[in-house]
XYZ file of C-alpha atoms in Angstrom:
661
model
C 165.377 178.811 210.542
C 164.910 178.124 206.601
C 162.170 179.812 205.073
C 159.923 177.372 202.671
C 158.696 178.570 199.181
C 155.362 180.111 198.574
C 153.972 177.310 195.922
C 155.087 174.826 198.488
C 153.024 176.792 201.075
C 150.103 177.207 198.741
C 149.805 173.291 198.363
C 149.718 172.784 201.874
C 147.232 175.613 202.545
C 144.931 173.993 199.500
C 145.171 170.591 201.160
C 144.266 171.745 204.424
C 141.316 173.756 202.955
C 139.894 170.958 201.155
C 140.204 168.611 204.011
C 138.331 171.199 206.092
C 135.675 171.610 203.384
C 135.078 167.792 203.474
C 135.005 167.799 207.167
C 132.237 170.311 207.131
C 130.275 168.502 204.322
C 130.402 165.303 206.697
C 129.096 167.429 209.722
C 126.218 169.140 207.615
C 125.386 165.534 206.112
C 125.049 164.373 209.794
C 123.332 167.385 211.133
C 121.100 168.042 207.909
C 120.899 165.339 205.334
C 118.792 167.504 203.173
C 121.384 170.159 202.664
C 124.143 167.338 201.429
C 123.582 167.705 197.669
C 123.388 171.811 197.302
C 126.467 171.891 199.860
C 128.292 169.325 197.809
C 127.763 170.871 194.617
C 128.794 174.251 195.818
C 131.887 172.798 197.282
C 133.097 170.997 194.053
C 132.553 174.127 191.879
C 134.556 176.225 194.449
C 137.406 173.726 194.326
C 137.390 173.601 190.681
C 137.696 177.235 190.451
C 140.503 177.455 192.805
C 142.197 174.489 191.023
C 142.045 176.360 187.491
C 142.877 179.773 189.123
C 146.106 178.252 190.789
C 147.189 176.482 187.500
C 147.028 179.780 185.632
C 148.886 181.371 188.403
C 151.656 178.837 188.066
C 151.809 178.897 184.449
C 152.272 182.788 184.456
C 155.002 182.589 187.148
C 156.746 180.131 184.963
C 156.691 182.289 181.794
C 157.693 185.151 184.176
C 160.742 183.280 185.824
C 161.932 181.656 182.601
C 162.082 185.133 180.723
C 159.116 184.738 178.062
C 157.552 188.080 178.880
C 159.223 189.088 175.853
C 161.502 187.874 173.287
C 163.882 190.814 173.392
C 164.634 190.031 177.022
C 165.552 186.523 176.389
C 167.922 187.382 173.606
C 169.742 189.742 175.760
C 170.201 187.497 178.378
C 173.766 185.882 178.297
C 172.512 182.287 179.480
C 169.167 182.214 177.601
C 170.953 182.666 174.482
C 173.562 179.703 174.940
C 173.024 176.801 172.697
C 173.314 174.021 175.450
C 170.771 173.866 178.302
C 171.250 175.877 181.316
C 169.023 175.661 184.233
C 168.851 177.479 187.458
C 167.795 175.719 191.077
C 167.545 176.011 194.497
C 167.092 173.401 196.851
C 166.949 170.957 194.141
C 163.971 173.150 192.710
C 164.005 174.488 189.127
C 163.680 178.488 189.106
C 164.848 179.415 185.689
C 166.123 177.527 182.224
C 166.897 178.515 178.837
C 165.358 177.738 175.374
C 167.879 174.567 174.893
C 167.086 173.183 178.257
C 163.360 173.354 177.637
C 164.019 171.788 174.148
C 166.466 169.270 174.847
C 165.814 168.245 178.237
C 162.361 169.437 179.162
C 160.664 168.325 175.902
C 158.925 171.546 175.374
C 157.151 171.635 178.693
C 157.147 174.146 181.298
C 159.235 172.746 184.182
C 159.608 176.044 186.492
C 158.765 175.311 190.193
C 159.256 171.506 189.724
C 161.945 169.346 191.258
C 165.072 168.789 189.267
C 165.232 165.286 189.932
C 161.667 164.675 188.210
C 163.285 165.973 184.818
C 166.847 164.775 185.278
C 166.753 161.676 187.526
C 169.975 161.110 189.545
C 171.351 164.623 189.372
C 173.630 165.480 192.118
C 174.775 168.995 192.486
C 177.837 167.930 194.753
C 178.682 165.245 191.794
C 178.240 168.092 189.385
C 180.815 170.254 191.100
C 183.500 167.839 190.407
C 186.066 168.717 187.711
C 184.557 165.955 185.705
C 181.142 166.941 186.096
C 178.439 164.157 186.545
C 177.401 161.630 183.822
C 173.710 162.212 182.880
C 171.250 160.258 180.935
C 167.798 161.824 179.740
C 165.937 159.476 177.718
C 168.467 157.932 174.989
C 170.929 161.259 175.212
C 173.822 161.550 177.702
C 174.582 164.689 179.201
C 177.671 165.866 181.513
C 176.436 168.237 183.932
C 178.675 170.909 185.411
C 177.559 173.256 188.243
C 178.654 176.441 189.659
C 177.044 177.847 193.184
C 176.200 181.446 193.932
C 175.336 182.580 197.488
C 175.433 181.263 200.822
C 172.382 181.370 202.775
C 170.163 180.360 199.890
C 172.581 179.276 197.201
C 171.630 178.946 193.477
C 172.921 176.278 191.585
C 173.708 177.092 187.876
C 173.759 173.556 185.891
C 175.082 173.451 182.300
C 174.300 170.545 180.303
C 176.914 169.423 177.742
C 175.488 166.744 175.468
C 178.143 163.994 174.506
C 175.966 160.962 173.591
C 178.192 160.022 170.826
C 181.473 160.777 172.441
C 180.274 158.418 175.256
C 178.965 155.817 173.072
C 182.159 155.767 171.140
C 184.180 155.608 174.615
C 181.898 152.690 175.684
C 182.341 150.741 172.458
C 186.246 151.328 172.736
C 186.298 149.753 176.407
C 183.917 147.083 175.519
C 186.058 145.788 172.297
C 189.559 146.074 174.102
C 191.325 142.747 173.663
C 191.720 140.144 176.159
C 194.226 137.441 175.954
C 193.279 134.175 176.866
C 195.601 131.014 177.759
C 194.149 127.652 178.340
C 195.904 124.559 179.464
C 194.857 120.840 179.944
C 196.745 120.747 183.086
C 196.138 116.893 183.324
C 197.145 116.019 179.835
C 200.208 114.043 180.803
C 198.061 111.721 183.113
C 195.383 111.458 180.371
C 198.302 110.207 177.865
C 199.212 107.736 180.718
C 195.842 106.562 181.930
C 193.827 106.144 178.750
C 194.062 104.114 175.592
C 195.035 105.832 172.431
C 191.343 105.904 171.174
C 189.874 106.794 174.177
C 192.575 109.761 174.782
C 191.953 110.953 171.187
C 188.241 111.048 171.913
C 188.477 112.657 175.249
C 190.744 115.454 173.318
C 188.431 115.913 170.888
C 185.527 116.470 173.111
C 187.895 119.247 174.993
C 188.439 120.832 171.694
C 184.756 121.018 170.891
C 183.825 122.264 174.349
C 186.474 125.157 173.753
C 185.426 126.060 170.446
C 181.653 126.194 171.661
C 182.684 128.244 174.432
C 185.029 130.953 172.589
C 182.565 130.587 169.735
C 179.914 132.488 171.535
C 181.887 135.401 171.530
C 183.432 137.563 168.587
C 186.774 136.108 169.198
C 188.906 133.311 168.139
C 190.535 130.082 169.275
C 193.894 128.397 168.123
C 195.556 125.266 169.421
C 199.276 126.059 170.065
C 200.133 122.299 171.024
C 198.801 119.261 172.205
C 197.917 120.676 175.488
C 197.720 124.426 175.115
C 195.377 126.802 173.624
C 195.621 130.692 172.762
C 192.165 132.730 172.744
C 191.497 136.315 171.914
C 188.321 138.024 173.108
C 186.776 141.214 173.450
C 186.364 142.894 177.124
C 182.362 142.511 176.635
C 182.733 138.773 176.388
C 185.111 138.506 179.080
C 182.802 140.189 181.447
C 180.390 137.477 180.510
C 182.855 134.773 181.526
C 183.832 136.450 184.780
C 180.037 136.661 185.618
C 179.451 133.203 184.910
C 182.678 132.265 186.945
C 184.353 130.481 183.850
C 181.966 127.825 183.794
C 183.937 126.069 180.967
C 186.043 124.611 183.994
C 183.005 122.659 185.086
C 182.138 121.825 181.300
C 185.387 120.198 180.617
C 185.440 118.596 184.349
C 182.441 116.603 183.724
C 183.782 115.193 180.240
C 185.184 112.333 182.293
C 183.560 112.461 185.685
C 184.290 108.831 186.336
C 188.298 109.063 186.401
C 188.130 112.845 187.287
C 191.476 113.112 185.071
C 190.286 116.400 182.864
C 190.985 119.779 184.360
C 191.762 123.216 182.540
C 193.986 126.187 183.809
C 193.259 129.367 182.411
C 195.297 132.549 182.645
C 193.614 135.756 181.249
C 195.362 139.180 180.797
C 193.264 142.246 179.935
C 193.174 146.125 180.791
C 196.765 146.289 179.271
C 198.065 149.048 177.017
C 198.253 146.831 174.124
C 198.617 143.020 172.832
C 202.012 142.476 174.114
C 201.199 143.724 177.768
C 197.915 141.662 177.862
C 199.723 138.427 176.961
C 202.403 139.220 179.443
C 199.814 139.469 182.025
C 198.066 136.327 180.741
C 201.264 134.252 181.013
C 201.790 135.517 184.623
C 197.971 134.462 185.428
C 198.404 131.151 183.734
C 201.710 130.393 185.994
C 199.708 131.368 189.066
C 196.816 129.265 188.132
C 198.872 126.245 187.686
C 201.170 127.198 190.886
C 197.944 127.053 192.866
C 197.125 123.501 191.920
C 195.370 123.990 188.690
C 191.586 123.563 187.650
C 190.969 127.330 187.808
C 191.111 130.424 186.100
C 193.415 133.447 186.946
C 192.427 136.893 185.821
C 195.281 139.288 185.880
C 194.526 143.362 185.335
C 196.362 146.453 186.289
C 194.353 146.465 189.463
C 195.673 142.848 190.393
C 194.583 139.118 190.249
C 191.443 137.509 190.707
C 190.764 133.580 191.009
C 187.837 131.338 189.701
C 187.536 127.781 190.326
C 190.009 125.755 192.204
C 187.309 123.477 193.932
C 188.727 120.127 193.009
C 191.543 117.974 194.424
C 195.027 118.704 192.425
C 196.327 115.784 190.468
C 199.752 115.072 191.292
C 202.165 115.745 188.347
C 205.757 115.795 189.769
C 208.490 113.217 188.412
C 211.782 112.344 189.626
C 213.660 113.594 186.801
C 212.589 117.320 187.865
C 213.597 116.666 191.333
C 217.158 115.367 190.083
C 217.396 118.358 187.731
C 216.482 120.954 190.609
C 219.056 118.974 192.985
C 221.740 119.507 190.391
C 220.959 123.261 189.844
C 220.776 123.971 193.761
C 224.088 122.122 194.359
C 225.700 124.520 191.718
C 224.315 127.510 193.344
C 225.666 126.455 196.781
C 228.990 125.643 195.341
C 229.425 129.226 193.935
C 228.191 131.010 197.185
C 230.440 132.228 199.815
C 227.840 131.827 202.616
C 224.547 130.132 202.989
C 221.726 130.731 205.145
C 218.337 128.643 205.403
C 215.363 130.492 206.401
C 211.654 129.427 206.504
C 208.320 131.651 207.310
C 207.166 133.408 210.502
C 206.236 131.210 213.607
C 207.965 128.518 212.036
C 206.565 124.958 212.487
C 207.911 121.568 212.229
C 207.460 121.302 208.365
C 209.524 124.699 207.863
C 212.385 123.631 210.504
C 212.410 120.310 209.308
C 212.845 121.291 205.596
C 215.541 123.526 206.789
C 217.453 120.782 208.587
C 217.338 118.909 205.389
C 218.884 121.708 203.553
C 221.487 122.121 206.038
C 222.603 118.659 205.034
C 222.377 119.334 201.327
C 224.628 122.273 202.130
C 226.899 120.253 204.138
C 227.139 117.867 201.276
C 227.951 120.404 198.860
C 231.137 121.449 200.979
C 229.524 124.367 202.406
C 228.663 124.975 206.176
C 225.225 126.908 206.707
C 222.997 128.360 209.194
C 219.480 128.347 209.818
C 217.769 131.682 210.622
C 214.865 131.325 213.243
C 213.268 133.610 215.783
C 213.266 130.438 218.700
C 210.864 132.281 220.848
C 207.987 132.743 218.344
C 208.794 129.311 216.960
C 205.609 126.806 217.028
C 208.309 124.002 216.806
C 209.725 124.338 220.250
C 209.845 120.507 220.990
C 211.999 120.038 217.619
C 214.258 122.839 218.762
C 214.904 121.551 222.051
C 216.063 118.221 220.431
C 218.321 119.938 218.087
C 219.841 121.946 220.870
C 220.623 118.817 222.797
C 221.905 117.051 219.359
C 224.462 119.714 219.158
C 222.718 121.644 216.396
C 222.404 124.854 218.645
C 225.138 126.675 217.131
C 223.469 126.690 213.435
C 220.428 128.007 214.623
C 221.022 131.913 214.660
C 218.612 134.590 215.169
C 217.433 136.935 212.417
C 219.482 139.623 214.095
C 222.941 137.655 214.128
C 222.174 136.649 210.584
C 221.400 140.302 209.127
C 225.168 141.228 210.488
C 226.457 138.415 208.660
C 224.846 138.417 205.207
C 225.886 140.554 202.001
C 225.626 140.128 198.229
C 227.740 137.034 198.140
C 225.423 135.193 200.309
C 222.980 132.648 199.140
C 219.502 132.348 200.974
C 217.519 129.361 200.719
C 213.855 129.836 201.589
C 211.750 126.780 202.498
C 207.882 126.397 203.059
C 206.766 129.787 201.875
C 207.381 131.699 198.677
C 206.012 135.012 199.962
C 207.910 137.945 201.153
C 205.773 139.276 203.617
C 205.786 135.555 205.537
C 209.560 135.412 205.952
C 211.325 135.244 209.211
C 213.237 138.338 208.360
C 212.676 140.806 205.384
C 215.981 142.295 206.104
C 217.841 139.105 205.670
C 215.875 138.368 202.877
C 216.903 141.931 201.024
C 220.677 141.969 201.857
C 221.252 138.394 200.189
C 222.467 138.459 196.625
C 221.011 135.129 195.522
C 217.887 133.221 196.495
C 216.166 129.710 196.026
C 212.610 129.087 197.011
C 211.440 125.568 197.957
C 207.818 125.393 198.800
C 204.415 123.109 198.345
C 202.016 125.908 199.242
C 199.784 127.217 196.484
C 201.102 130.080 194.378
C 199.977 133.620 195.379
C 200.181 137.347 193.840
C 203.355 138.872 195.170
C 205.592 135.810 195.269
C 209.222 136.002 195.282
C 210.129 136.579 191.739
C 213.835 137.096 191.793
C 214.971 133.561 192.724
C 217.455 131.763 190.866
C 216.054 128.435 191.779
C 211.920 128.652 192.132
C 211.261 124.919 193.067
C 207.277 124.977 193.551
C 205.285 122.028 193.708
C 201.742 122.273 195.036
C 200.955 118.810 194.756
C 203.720 117.823 197.593
C 202.211 117.071 200.709
C 204.949 119.540 202.570
C 208.435 121.186 201.839
C 210.077 118.660 203.894
C 208.861 115.853 201.529
C 210.407 117.748 198.589
C 213.840 118.246 200.446
C 213.669 114.503 201.283
C 213.518 113.887 197.542
C 216.462 116.403 196.800
C 218.802 114.630 199.191
C 218.205 111.497 197.457
C 220.161 113.179 194.423
C 223.112 114.750 196.292
C 226.200 112.714 197.364
C 226.506 108.930 197.472
C 228.808 108.353 200.415
C 227.508 107.128 203.676
C 228.678 110.508 205.128
C 226.361 112.425 202.702
C 223.498 110.652 204.170
C 221.155 112.606 206.865
C 221.773 112.083 210.272
C 218.864 110.169 212.290
C 218.120 113.355 214.118
C 217.820 115.498 210.688
C 215.809 112.496 209.223
C 213.356 112.563 212.443
C 213.073 116.411 211.941
C 212.105 115.775 208.081
C 209.894 113.114 209.173
C 208.146 115.425 211.551
C 207.604 117.841 209.045
C 205.672 115.391 207.009
C 203.631 114.016 209.725
C 202.564 117.484 210.831
C 201.126 118.402 207.021
C 199.580 115.270 206.437
C 198.190 114.875 209.612
C 200.041 111.634 210.537
C 199.562 110.360 206.648
C 195.880 110.859 206.801
C 195.364 113.943 204.272
C 197.072 115.262 201.135
C 199.356 112.140 200.827
C 200.342 110.547 197.258
C 202.788 107.685 196.460
C 205.706 110.157 196.772
C 204.927 111.117 200.333
C 205.265 107.508 201.460
C 208.566 107.042 199.490
C 210.034 110.020 201.095
C 208.793 108.636 204.421
C 210.395 105.184 203.737
C 213.550 107.096 202.603
C 213.862 109.069 205.875
C 213.113 105.651 207.685
C 216.006 104.117 206.343
C 218.313 106.879 207.131
C 217.375 106.157 210.739
C 214.341 108.158 211.541
C 212.404 106.472 214.778
C 208.590 106.952 214.513
C 208.714 106.653 218.337
C 210.813 109.828 218.774
C 208.757 111.779 216.115
C 205.597 110.903 217.970
C 206.998 112.520 221.016
C 207.694 115.461 219.388
C 203.960 116.270 219.041
C 203.297 115.713 222.855
C 201.736 118.678 224.614
C 202.009 120.037 228.281
C 199.104 119.892 230.413
C 198.433 123.656 230.000
C 198.462 123.342 226.335
C 196.019 120.507 226.357
C 193.780 122.385 228.479
C 193.678 125.508 226.176
C 193.125 123.087 223.325
C 190.258 121.573 224.803
C 188.951 125.282 225.919
C 188.959 126.002 222.132
C 187.391 123.095 220.827
C 184.520 123.460 223.518
C 183.912 127.108 222.388
C 183.554 126.246 218.797
C 180.129 127.149 216.604
C 179.274 125.667 213.394
C 178.432 127.815 210.395
C 177.917 126.207 207.048
C 179.639 123.080 207.921
C 182.918 125.035 209.240
C 183.422 124.878 212.988
C 184.617 128.282 214.084
C 186.083 129.346 217.793
C 187.384 132.759 218.123
C 189.072 133.571 221.437
C 191.798 135.769 223.713
C 192.353 133.354 226.168
C 195.163 131.686 224.981
C 198.695 133.252 225.949
C 201.346 133.504 223.414
C 203.453 130.721 224.714
C 200.699 128.441 224.122
C 199.569 129.541 220.701
C 200.807 125.974 218.962
C 197.391 125.032 220.415
C 195.360 126.709 217.600
C 196.296 124.230 214.924
C 195.816 121.538 217.159
C 192.499 122.520 217.891
C 191.893 123.225 214.468
C 192.907 119.502 213.436
C 190.737 117.982 216.627
C 187.453 120.070 215.356
C 187.902 118.022 212.055
C 186.664 114.853 213.997
C 183.159 116.061 214.839
C 180.172 114.980 212.728
C 179.067 117.203 209.920
C 182.249 119.467 210.182
C 183.780 119.555 206.745
C 186.546 122.377 207.967
C 187.649 124.138 211.079
C 188.702 127.896 211.753
C 190.499 128.666 215.061
C 191.412 132.149 215.688
C 193.225 133.484 218.870
C 194.040 137.091 219.873
C 197.324 138.385 221.029
C 197.727 141.901 221.390
C 196.206 143.403 218.341
C 197.028 140.660 216.177
C 194.562 137.650 215.534
C 196.285 134.555 213.852
C 194.063 132.035 212.141
C 194.494 128.465 211.401
C 192.127 126.832 209.201
C 191.868 122.937 208.308
C 189.959 120.660 206.292
C 189.405 117.109 205.257
C 189.685 117.885 201.453
C 185.731 118.728 200.888
C 186.238 122.462 201.362
C 189.129 124.333 200.301
C 190.140 126.406 203.232
C 193.059 128.273 201.104
C 190.257 130.130 199.217
C 188.621 130.943 202.585
C 191.920 132.384 203.988
C 192.569 134.423 200.830
C 189.394 136.189 201.429
C 190.862 137.482 204.596
C 194.474 138.229 203.165
C 196.072 134.860 203.972
C 196.719 131.622 202.014
C 198.031 128.337 202.389
C 197.125 124.860 200.933
C 193.661 123.208 200.018
C 193.480 121.273 203.570
C 195.801 123.875 205.372
C 195.833 127.211 205.390
C 196.203 130.594 207.777
C 195.796 134.211 208.133
C 196.088 137.306 210.315
C 193.859 140.010 211.087
C 195.146 143.440 212.583
C 193.062 145.960 214.812
C 190.023 144.020 215.295
C 188.164 142.877 218.286
C 186.488 139.149 218.795
C 183.374 140.205 217.366
C 184.611 142.061 214.210
C 186.985 138.916 213.465
C 184.321 136.330 214.025
C 182.128 138.466 211.597
C 184.979 138.658 208.924
C 185.547 134.846 209.375
C 181.981 133.934 208.994
C 181.573 136.186 206.163
C 184.203 134.433 204.145
C 183.230 131.166 204.825
C 179.382 132.191 203.393
C 180.931 133.733 200.483
C 182.800 130.626 199.833
C 180.212 128.373 200.193
C 178.010 130.693 197.715
C 180.824 130.259 195.131
C 181.067 126.740 195.761
C 177.178 126.119 195.420
C 177.505 128.050 192.204
C 180.134 126.133 190.764
C 178.306 122.609 191.734
C 175.393 124.041 189.803
C 174.602 122.551 186.240
C 176.185 124.628 183.418
C 173.559 126.723 181.523
């Protein structure tokens, strides 16, 4: 058993003695009230004498322990003569210190027998044992505390305090003054120029200029306009921290300049923490590219640790042009013509949009004179009804498994990736690695870690679906009747559009209806497409079960279940769609557990951005449609993670909606 120190025992004994004396006084007062006054006076005098004696004893003990019995003894002691503060403590109580400690840290007072944390708050002997020591603040001074331990049963800690106030102040100033490069783009400038009169456009652009000048003017940095819609700013790290703390409230300020038409939004890319201006600028450009690829109206911050995003709460404004589609079609046509083999691949657990877009690119390759194959895992696809129709229609040979494709691809193979731009979501990573050239066609908001080595990267977050993008591309390749998509191919593309727009009810633009009209002219029958969405009785019952188990958190319906078998996992997104029909439900999240994996489908009506919620869980997607996967969690843990992500999103949403300070 560990022995306690004498002075702690003396304190306890004194306290017990005082309490006993007062109890005796009360007893005397009760039995003989006449004796109360003399007994009380004697007691007070006795306590005063004991207190003075104990104080003198402790002072003598401190002088004895800190080596002040003789000046010669202090000078002859190795640590006593050091110019840096040194203290010895045991069980966090000071036993000895040198003159430097007394003058620089103890302010000339005797501190022996007192707890170290009273003199040096926050001192941690374990942290002091680390190679870099512990950063300690004593008043306005800064020290690095280093420690060594002697003994095992009752170890003594020898603590050395190296003052480095100036060094740490200069280091802090250096870090705070590091440059951060900020690119700012008016991502709706073309719409402003198209929709507004010259005078209104000039007034609005001037208002944006003033808002940005005021925003950057509050810092020590500067702002330069690089073009009609592009700005460059350079700010110090200390001011960037304020911008991040306020979640780039300039986004809200500029958005409110024209609330009636809601045309004005900014995209911001920030690069900081690099080794120099060049690296910071490269990171800022990457961040800006991501911000624009995610739909604009947000800030992306890039650092050596990764990306962080702020904003993105508004709906994207469609900015595509048919000219760009024609140019992309010509570029893809050239790549297909020069390739020896062509394979088309979507994401894992392919759906109708992924498979429909792949069928469209199959026709595109045929028009370019090249046979192509679609890489798909039929057993894990969510588009089983469409696969059955394709097999019956004679397309069974072009649907190959990832294992079959991996044996055929090489460096001369062109891989066309549809409906995803993330490597880890691909149907087969092996096929991706073996192919020489890649083309990406996707509509999901861009995420960090996207495919970067694609020869053509056709990414349009303003499109409703990948099938819509492919339908447009097909209109610019080939002019003969034999070049048109077959009715079944057109129906596959139309099914993809209907899936991602929920039968033309969400995320629909003018170009979406134009693509649907084109497919209808190509022979797509809406009745046949509707039948592709039919479900079995088992699927319907499981879907109804998921809907009945839902709970509402912060306007979001959430259900987590392990009762859905693998072959019926398609009911998860269907149940998420059904939950949106409930009053006061802005979004829905349905998670089903299969083995050690929990698959999450999230949907919204556009009021909540489910992409941001899913990103907090390691997933992604679109404003109205997103998903994620969780590994190694039970149902309760998964539900807590989902609810926490919703709460964090709602808090950020409320903060963004609050008036700018």
